[in-house]
Coordinates of C-alpha atoms in Angstrom, one line a residue:
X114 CA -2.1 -19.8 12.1
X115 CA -0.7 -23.6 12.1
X116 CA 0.3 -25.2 9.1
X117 CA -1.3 -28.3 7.7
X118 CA 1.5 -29.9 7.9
X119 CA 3.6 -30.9 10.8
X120 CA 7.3 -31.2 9.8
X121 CA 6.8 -27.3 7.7
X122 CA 7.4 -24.0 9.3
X123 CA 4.1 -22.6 10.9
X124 CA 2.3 -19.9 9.0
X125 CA 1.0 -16.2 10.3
X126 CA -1.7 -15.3 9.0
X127 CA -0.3 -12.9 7.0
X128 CA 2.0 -15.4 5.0
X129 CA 0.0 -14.7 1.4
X130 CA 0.1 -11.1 1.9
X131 CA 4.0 -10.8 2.1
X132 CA 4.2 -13.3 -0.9
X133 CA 1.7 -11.1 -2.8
X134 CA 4.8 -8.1 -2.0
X135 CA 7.9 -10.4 -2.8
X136 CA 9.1 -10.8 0.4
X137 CA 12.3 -12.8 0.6
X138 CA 10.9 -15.6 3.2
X139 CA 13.2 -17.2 5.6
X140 CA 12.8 -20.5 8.7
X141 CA 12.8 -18.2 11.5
X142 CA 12.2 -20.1 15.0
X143 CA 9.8 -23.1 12.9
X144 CA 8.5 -19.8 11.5
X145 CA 8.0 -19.2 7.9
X146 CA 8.4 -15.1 7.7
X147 CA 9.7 -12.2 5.6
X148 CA 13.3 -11.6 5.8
X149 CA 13.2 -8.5 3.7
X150 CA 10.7 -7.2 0.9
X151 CA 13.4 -4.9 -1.0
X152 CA 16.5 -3.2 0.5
X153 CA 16.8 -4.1 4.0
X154 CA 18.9 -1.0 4.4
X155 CA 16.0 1.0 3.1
X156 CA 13.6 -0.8 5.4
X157 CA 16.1 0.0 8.4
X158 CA 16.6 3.9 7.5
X159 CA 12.2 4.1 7.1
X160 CA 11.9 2.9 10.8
X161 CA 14.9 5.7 11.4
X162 CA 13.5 8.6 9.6
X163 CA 9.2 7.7 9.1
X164 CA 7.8 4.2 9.5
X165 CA 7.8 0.2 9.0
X166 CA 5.0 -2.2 9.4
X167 CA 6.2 -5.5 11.1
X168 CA 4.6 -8.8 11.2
X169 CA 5.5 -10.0 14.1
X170 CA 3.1 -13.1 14.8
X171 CA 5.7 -15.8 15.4
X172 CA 6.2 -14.5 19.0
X173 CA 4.8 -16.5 21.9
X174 CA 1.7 -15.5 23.8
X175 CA 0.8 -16.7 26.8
X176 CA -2.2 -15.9 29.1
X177 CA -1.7 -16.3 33.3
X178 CA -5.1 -15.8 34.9
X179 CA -6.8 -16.5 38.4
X180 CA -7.1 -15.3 41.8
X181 CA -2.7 -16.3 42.2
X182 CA -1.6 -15.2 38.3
X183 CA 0.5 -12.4 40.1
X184 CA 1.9 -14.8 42.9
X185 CA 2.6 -17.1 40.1
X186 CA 4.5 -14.8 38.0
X187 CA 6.5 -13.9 41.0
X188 CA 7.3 -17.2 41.5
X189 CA 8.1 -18.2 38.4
X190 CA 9.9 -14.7 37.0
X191 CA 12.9 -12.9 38.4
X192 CA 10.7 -9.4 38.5
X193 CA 8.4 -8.1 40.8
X194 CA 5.2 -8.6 38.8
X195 CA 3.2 -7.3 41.6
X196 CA 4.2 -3.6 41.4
X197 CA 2.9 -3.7 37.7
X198 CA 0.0 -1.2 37.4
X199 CA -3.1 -2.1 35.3
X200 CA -2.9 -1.8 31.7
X201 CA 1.2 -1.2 32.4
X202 CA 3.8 -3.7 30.5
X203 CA 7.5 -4.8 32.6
X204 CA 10.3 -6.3 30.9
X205 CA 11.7 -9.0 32.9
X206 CA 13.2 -12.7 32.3
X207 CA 12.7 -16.5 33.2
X208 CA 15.4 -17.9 34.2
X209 CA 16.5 -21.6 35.7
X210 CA 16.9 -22.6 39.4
X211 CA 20.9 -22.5 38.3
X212 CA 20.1 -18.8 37.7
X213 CA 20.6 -19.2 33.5
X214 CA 18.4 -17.3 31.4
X215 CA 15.5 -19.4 29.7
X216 CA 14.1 -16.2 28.3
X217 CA 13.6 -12.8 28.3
X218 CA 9.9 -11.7 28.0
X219 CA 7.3 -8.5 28.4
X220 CA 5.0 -9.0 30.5
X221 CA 1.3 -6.9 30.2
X222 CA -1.3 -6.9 32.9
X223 CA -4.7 -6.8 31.0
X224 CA -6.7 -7.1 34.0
X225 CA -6.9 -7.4 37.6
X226 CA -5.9 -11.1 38.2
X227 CA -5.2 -11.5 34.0
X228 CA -1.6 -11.2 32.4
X229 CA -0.2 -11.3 29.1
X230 CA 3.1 -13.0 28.8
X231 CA 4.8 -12.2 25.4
X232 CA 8.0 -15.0 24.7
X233 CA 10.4 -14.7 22.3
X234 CA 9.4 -17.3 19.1
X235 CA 12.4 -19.8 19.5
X236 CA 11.5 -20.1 23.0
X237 CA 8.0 -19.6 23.6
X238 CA 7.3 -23.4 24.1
X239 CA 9.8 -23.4 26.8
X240 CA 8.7 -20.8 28.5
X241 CA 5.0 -22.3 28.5
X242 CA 6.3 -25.3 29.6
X243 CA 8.2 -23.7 32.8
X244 CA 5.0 -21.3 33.6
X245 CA 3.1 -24.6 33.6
X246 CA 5.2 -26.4 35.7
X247 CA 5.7 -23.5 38.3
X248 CA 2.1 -23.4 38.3
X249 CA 1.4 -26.2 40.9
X250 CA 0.0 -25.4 43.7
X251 CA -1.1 -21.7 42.8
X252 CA -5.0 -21.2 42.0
X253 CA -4.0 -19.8 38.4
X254 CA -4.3 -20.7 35.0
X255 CA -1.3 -20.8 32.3
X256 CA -3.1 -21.0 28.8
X257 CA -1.0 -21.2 25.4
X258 CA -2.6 -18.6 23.3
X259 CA -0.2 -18.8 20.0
X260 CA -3.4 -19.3 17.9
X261 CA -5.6 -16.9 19.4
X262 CA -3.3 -13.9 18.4
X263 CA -1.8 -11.9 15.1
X264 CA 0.7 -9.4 16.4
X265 CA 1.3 -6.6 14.0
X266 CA 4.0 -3.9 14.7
X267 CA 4.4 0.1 13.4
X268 CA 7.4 1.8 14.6
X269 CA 9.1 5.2 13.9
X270 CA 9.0 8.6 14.2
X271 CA 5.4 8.8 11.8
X272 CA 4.2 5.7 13.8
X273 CA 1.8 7.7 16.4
X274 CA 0.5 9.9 13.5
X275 CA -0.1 6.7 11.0
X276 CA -2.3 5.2 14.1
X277 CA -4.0 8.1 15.6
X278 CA -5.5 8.3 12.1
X279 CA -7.3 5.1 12.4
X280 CA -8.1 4.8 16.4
X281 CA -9.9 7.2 18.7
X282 CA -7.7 5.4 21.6
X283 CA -5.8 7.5 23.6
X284 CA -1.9 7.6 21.8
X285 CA -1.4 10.7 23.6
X286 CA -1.7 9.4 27.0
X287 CA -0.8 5.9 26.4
X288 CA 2.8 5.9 27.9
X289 CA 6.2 3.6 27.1
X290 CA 5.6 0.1 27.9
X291 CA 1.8 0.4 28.7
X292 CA -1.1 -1.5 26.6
X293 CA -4.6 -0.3 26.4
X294 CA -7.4 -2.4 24.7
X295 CA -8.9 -0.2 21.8
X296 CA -10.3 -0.5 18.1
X297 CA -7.8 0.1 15.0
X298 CA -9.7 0.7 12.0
X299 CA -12.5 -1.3 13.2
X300 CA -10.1 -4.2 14.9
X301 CA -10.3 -4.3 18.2
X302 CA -6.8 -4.7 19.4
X303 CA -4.6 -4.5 22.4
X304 CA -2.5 -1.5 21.4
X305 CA 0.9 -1.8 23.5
X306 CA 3.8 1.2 23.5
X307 CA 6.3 -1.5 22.8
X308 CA 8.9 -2.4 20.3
X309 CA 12.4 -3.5 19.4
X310 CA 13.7 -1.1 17.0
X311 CA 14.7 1.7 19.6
X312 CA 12.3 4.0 18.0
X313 CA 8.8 5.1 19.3
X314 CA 6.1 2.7 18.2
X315 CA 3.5 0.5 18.7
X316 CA 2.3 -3.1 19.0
X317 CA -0.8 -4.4 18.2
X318 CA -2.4 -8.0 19.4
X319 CA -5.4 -9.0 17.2
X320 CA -7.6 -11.9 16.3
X321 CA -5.6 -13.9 13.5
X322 CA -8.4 -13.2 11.1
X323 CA -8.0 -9.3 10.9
X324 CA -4.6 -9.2 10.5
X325 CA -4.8 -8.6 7.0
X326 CA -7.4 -6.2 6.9
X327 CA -5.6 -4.4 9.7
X328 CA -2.4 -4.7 7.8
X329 CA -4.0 -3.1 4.7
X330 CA -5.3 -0.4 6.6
X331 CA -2.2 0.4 8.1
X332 CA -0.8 0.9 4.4
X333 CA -2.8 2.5 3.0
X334 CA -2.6 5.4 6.0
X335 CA 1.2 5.5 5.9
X336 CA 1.5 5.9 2.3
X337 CA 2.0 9.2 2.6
X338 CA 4.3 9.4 5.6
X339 CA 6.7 7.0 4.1
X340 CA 5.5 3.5 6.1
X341 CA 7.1 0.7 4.1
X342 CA 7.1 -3.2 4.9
X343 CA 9.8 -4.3 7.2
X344 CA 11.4 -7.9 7.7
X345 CA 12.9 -9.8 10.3
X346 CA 16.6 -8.3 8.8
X347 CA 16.1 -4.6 9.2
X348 CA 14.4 -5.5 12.7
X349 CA 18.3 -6.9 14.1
X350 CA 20.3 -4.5 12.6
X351 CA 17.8 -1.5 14.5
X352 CA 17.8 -3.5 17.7
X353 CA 22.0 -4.3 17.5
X354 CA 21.9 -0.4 17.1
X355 CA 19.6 0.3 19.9
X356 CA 21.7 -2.2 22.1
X357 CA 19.0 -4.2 22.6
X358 CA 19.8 -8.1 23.4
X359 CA 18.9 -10.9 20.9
X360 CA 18.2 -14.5 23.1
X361 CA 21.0 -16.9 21.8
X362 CA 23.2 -14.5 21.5
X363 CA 23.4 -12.0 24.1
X364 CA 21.1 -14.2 26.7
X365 CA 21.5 -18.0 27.1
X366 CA 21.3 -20.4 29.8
X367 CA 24.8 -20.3 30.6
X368 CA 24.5 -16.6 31.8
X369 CA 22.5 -15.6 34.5
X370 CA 21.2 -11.6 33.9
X371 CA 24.2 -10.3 35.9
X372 CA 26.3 -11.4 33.6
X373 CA 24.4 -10.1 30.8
X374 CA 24.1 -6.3 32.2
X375 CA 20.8 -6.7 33.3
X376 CA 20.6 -7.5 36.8
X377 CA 18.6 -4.8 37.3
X378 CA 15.6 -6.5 36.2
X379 CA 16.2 -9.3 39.1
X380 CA 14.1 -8.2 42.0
X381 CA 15.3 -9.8 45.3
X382 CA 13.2 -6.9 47.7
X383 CA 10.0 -8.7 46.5
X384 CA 7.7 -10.8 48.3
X385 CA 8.2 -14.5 48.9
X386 CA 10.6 -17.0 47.0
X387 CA 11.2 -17.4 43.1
X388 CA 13.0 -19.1 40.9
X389 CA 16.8 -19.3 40.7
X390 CA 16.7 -17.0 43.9
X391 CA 19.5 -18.1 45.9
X392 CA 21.8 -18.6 42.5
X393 CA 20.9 -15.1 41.3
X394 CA 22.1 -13.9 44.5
X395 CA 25.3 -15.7 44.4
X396 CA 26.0 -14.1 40.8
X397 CA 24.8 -10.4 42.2
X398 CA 28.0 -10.9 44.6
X399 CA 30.1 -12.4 42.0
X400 CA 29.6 -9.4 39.9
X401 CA 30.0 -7.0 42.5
X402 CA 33.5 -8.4 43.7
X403 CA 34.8 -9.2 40.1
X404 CA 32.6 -8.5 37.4
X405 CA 32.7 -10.9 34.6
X406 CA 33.1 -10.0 31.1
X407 CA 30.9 -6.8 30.1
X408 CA 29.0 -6.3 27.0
X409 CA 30.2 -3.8 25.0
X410 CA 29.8 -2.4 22.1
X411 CA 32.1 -2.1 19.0
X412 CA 32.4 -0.2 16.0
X413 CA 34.7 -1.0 13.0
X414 CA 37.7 0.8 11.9
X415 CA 37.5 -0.7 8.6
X416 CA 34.6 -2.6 6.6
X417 CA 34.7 -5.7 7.7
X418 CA 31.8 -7.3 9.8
X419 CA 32.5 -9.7 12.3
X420 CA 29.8 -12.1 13.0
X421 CA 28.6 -13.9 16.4
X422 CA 31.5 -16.1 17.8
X423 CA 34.3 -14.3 16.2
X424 CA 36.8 -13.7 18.7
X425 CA 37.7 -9.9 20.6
X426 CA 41.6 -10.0 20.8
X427 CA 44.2 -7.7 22.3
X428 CA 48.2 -8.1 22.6
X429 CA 47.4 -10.8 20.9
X430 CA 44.9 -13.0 23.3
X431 CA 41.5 -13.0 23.0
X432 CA 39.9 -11.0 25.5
X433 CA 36.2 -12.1 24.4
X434 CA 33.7 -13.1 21.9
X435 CA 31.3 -11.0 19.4
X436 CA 27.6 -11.9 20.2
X437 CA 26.0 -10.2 17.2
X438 CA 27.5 -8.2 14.4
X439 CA 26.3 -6.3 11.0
X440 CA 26.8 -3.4 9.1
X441 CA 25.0 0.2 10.8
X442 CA 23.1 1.7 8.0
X443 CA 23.1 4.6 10.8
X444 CA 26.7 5.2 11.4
X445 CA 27.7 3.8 8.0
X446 CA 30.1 1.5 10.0
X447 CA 30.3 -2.0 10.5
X448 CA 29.5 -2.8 14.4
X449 CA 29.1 -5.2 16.9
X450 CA 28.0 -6.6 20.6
X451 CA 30.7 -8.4 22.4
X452 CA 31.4 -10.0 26.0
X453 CA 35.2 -8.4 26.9
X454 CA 37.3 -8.9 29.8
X455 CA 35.9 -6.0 32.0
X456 CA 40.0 -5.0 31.9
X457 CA 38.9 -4.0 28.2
X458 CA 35.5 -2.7 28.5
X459 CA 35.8 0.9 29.3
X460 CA 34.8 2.8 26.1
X461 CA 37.9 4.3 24.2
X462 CA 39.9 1.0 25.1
X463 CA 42.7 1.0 23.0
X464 CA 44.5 -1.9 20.9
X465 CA 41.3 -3.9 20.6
X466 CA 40.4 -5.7 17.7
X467 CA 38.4 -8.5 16.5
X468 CA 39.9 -12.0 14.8
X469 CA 37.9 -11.9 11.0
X470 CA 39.8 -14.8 9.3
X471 CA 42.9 -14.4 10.8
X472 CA 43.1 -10.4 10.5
X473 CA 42.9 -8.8 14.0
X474 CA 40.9 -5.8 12.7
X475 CA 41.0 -2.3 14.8
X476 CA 37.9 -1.7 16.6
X477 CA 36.5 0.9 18.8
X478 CA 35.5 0.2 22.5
X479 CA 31.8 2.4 22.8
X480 CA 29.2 2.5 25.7
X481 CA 26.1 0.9 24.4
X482 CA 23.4 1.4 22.6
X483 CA 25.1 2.9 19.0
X484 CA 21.7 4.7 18.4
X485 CA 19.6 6.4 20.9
X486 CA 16.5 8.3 19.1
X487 CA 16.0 12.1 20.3
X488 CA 12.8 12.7 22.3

């Protein structure tokens, strides 16, 4: 999946095949991949209303293995890895011994003393590097497996019935956030209930050389429910609705996950010491006495689309900062993320707007996400 050469964005393995459809290609994360084959607002309302087909084999993979991988990952991760059932996935982070988010990851266990460890693209050589390091002294192994994998992604209402049709593993019983290794039209695959689009969907983990051949059969089978390629544009604007956080700009290192929302993934209960323990705990009581600015969500009044770093004002301060920001092809409206004061984060907030070149436009405090799909 490298590239021949060094100083170019890497290659999936499915980098002909969206040339072959026109994609529009973008430098994601040292990544060369397909911003958008057509309309990205068409691409967004398929995954809304029937299916996309994502190539999503820029994202890290790492493999934790040995008689310690699980005392490992509880060292080194701020979740209890331990209480993870076979063939069950947990969303959890990495952070730093200062608390500060290095990443935030899924995290599969494949076997009894094997786990997956799925890191976000821009980060995923971090996040090898910390495993490794946190790795001394356990009898585990931390193995970068980058190369070894093609991840391919369907998602959308039709996605169960596109996949059913080419795998006699059990969809049915396979439940959110749980992996089961099976064959997809003759690829065997680790077929994961995961995604990133709020919809239901799936994930699939193969060999780099049947991407393409799974890719085509995935086509051809959703031709008739309405599959269509998707890019890496359609796939923010469905997570921004879904209130799902992007790392860099909801999550950096200069927020622990308390101050992101999401201290609920932080597990003190669990057994033994980890990583950014004591600082974590520190910013759990911070919260709790004063809570620091909230993320929010915001929908526009008006057209406009603020952008990440524009400023939240009201009565003329600014009260906090837009994090991520594009049009809804959902609700029609512009609409953003932002950290507020947590004076100004109760939905229905009134008199807040957000600095777009000088114009304070009107905005709408909302609870997140925007989107939440009907079950």
């Amino acid at each position: 999946m490298s590239s021949t050469e060094p100083d170019r964005p890497r290659r999936t393995a499915l980098d002909a095949l969206h040339r072959s459809l026109g994609a529009t290609m973008t430098d994601f994360a040292g990544w060369d991949m397909p911003l958008r084959y057509g309309s990205e607002r068409d691409e967004h309302n398929a995954v809304r209303t029937k299916a996309g087909l994502f190539d999503l084999s820029h994202m890290g993979e790492i493999t934790v293995t040995g008689p310690q991988a699980v005392a490992l990952l509880n060292h080194a991760l701020v979740g209890n890895i331990a209480t993870v059932g076979l063939g069950r996935a947990r969303y959890t982070m990495i952070c730093q011994a200062d608390g500060g988010i290095l990443d935030d990851l899924i995290v599969y266990r494949l076997g009894e003393t094997e786990y997956l460890v799925v890191a976000n693209a821009s980060n995923a050589q971090v996040v090898l590097d910390a495993l490794t390091e946190r790795a001394a002294g356990f009898d585990a192994e931390v193995r970068d497996d980058r190369d070894s994998y093609a991840l391919l992604a369907v998602q959308g209402p039709e996605s169960a019935g596109i996949l059913k049709s080419l795998t006699d593993a059990d969809l049915e019983g396979l439940k959110y956030y749980a992996g089961l290794p099976g064959t997809v039209a003759g690829v065997p695959a680790l077929i994961a209930r995961t995604g990133y689009t709020g919809e239901d969907g799936f994930e699939l983990f193969v060999a780099p050389g049947d991407a393409e051949k799974l890719w085509q059969a995935l086509t051809e089978a959703g031709a008739d429910a309405g599959l269509v390629p998707c890019g890496l544009s359609c796939r923010d604007t469905l997570r921004l609705e879904a209130g799902m956080p992007l790392y860099g700009h909801e999550l950096s290192t200069s927020l622990t996950p308390f101050d992101a929302g999401l201290g609920r993934v932080v597990k003190f209960e669990k057994e033994g010491d980890f990583v950014g323990r004591e600082a974590l705990l520190a910013a759990a009581e911070r919260a709790a006495a004063e809570p620091p600015r909230v993320l929010v969500g915001l929908v526009a009044e008006g057209r406009r689309v603020p952008r990440a770093g524009y400023a939240v004002v009201a009565g003329g301060e600014v009260i906090g900062e837009i994090t991520s920001g594009a049009p809804s092809p959902t609700l029609g409206k512009p609409i953003a993320m932002a950290y507020v004061d947590a004076a100004h984060a109760a939905p229905g907030t009134a008199g807040v707007g957000v600095d777009i070149r000088g114009n304070h436009e009107p905005y709408e405090v909302v609870a997140l996400p925007f989107y939440k799909r009907q079950k």
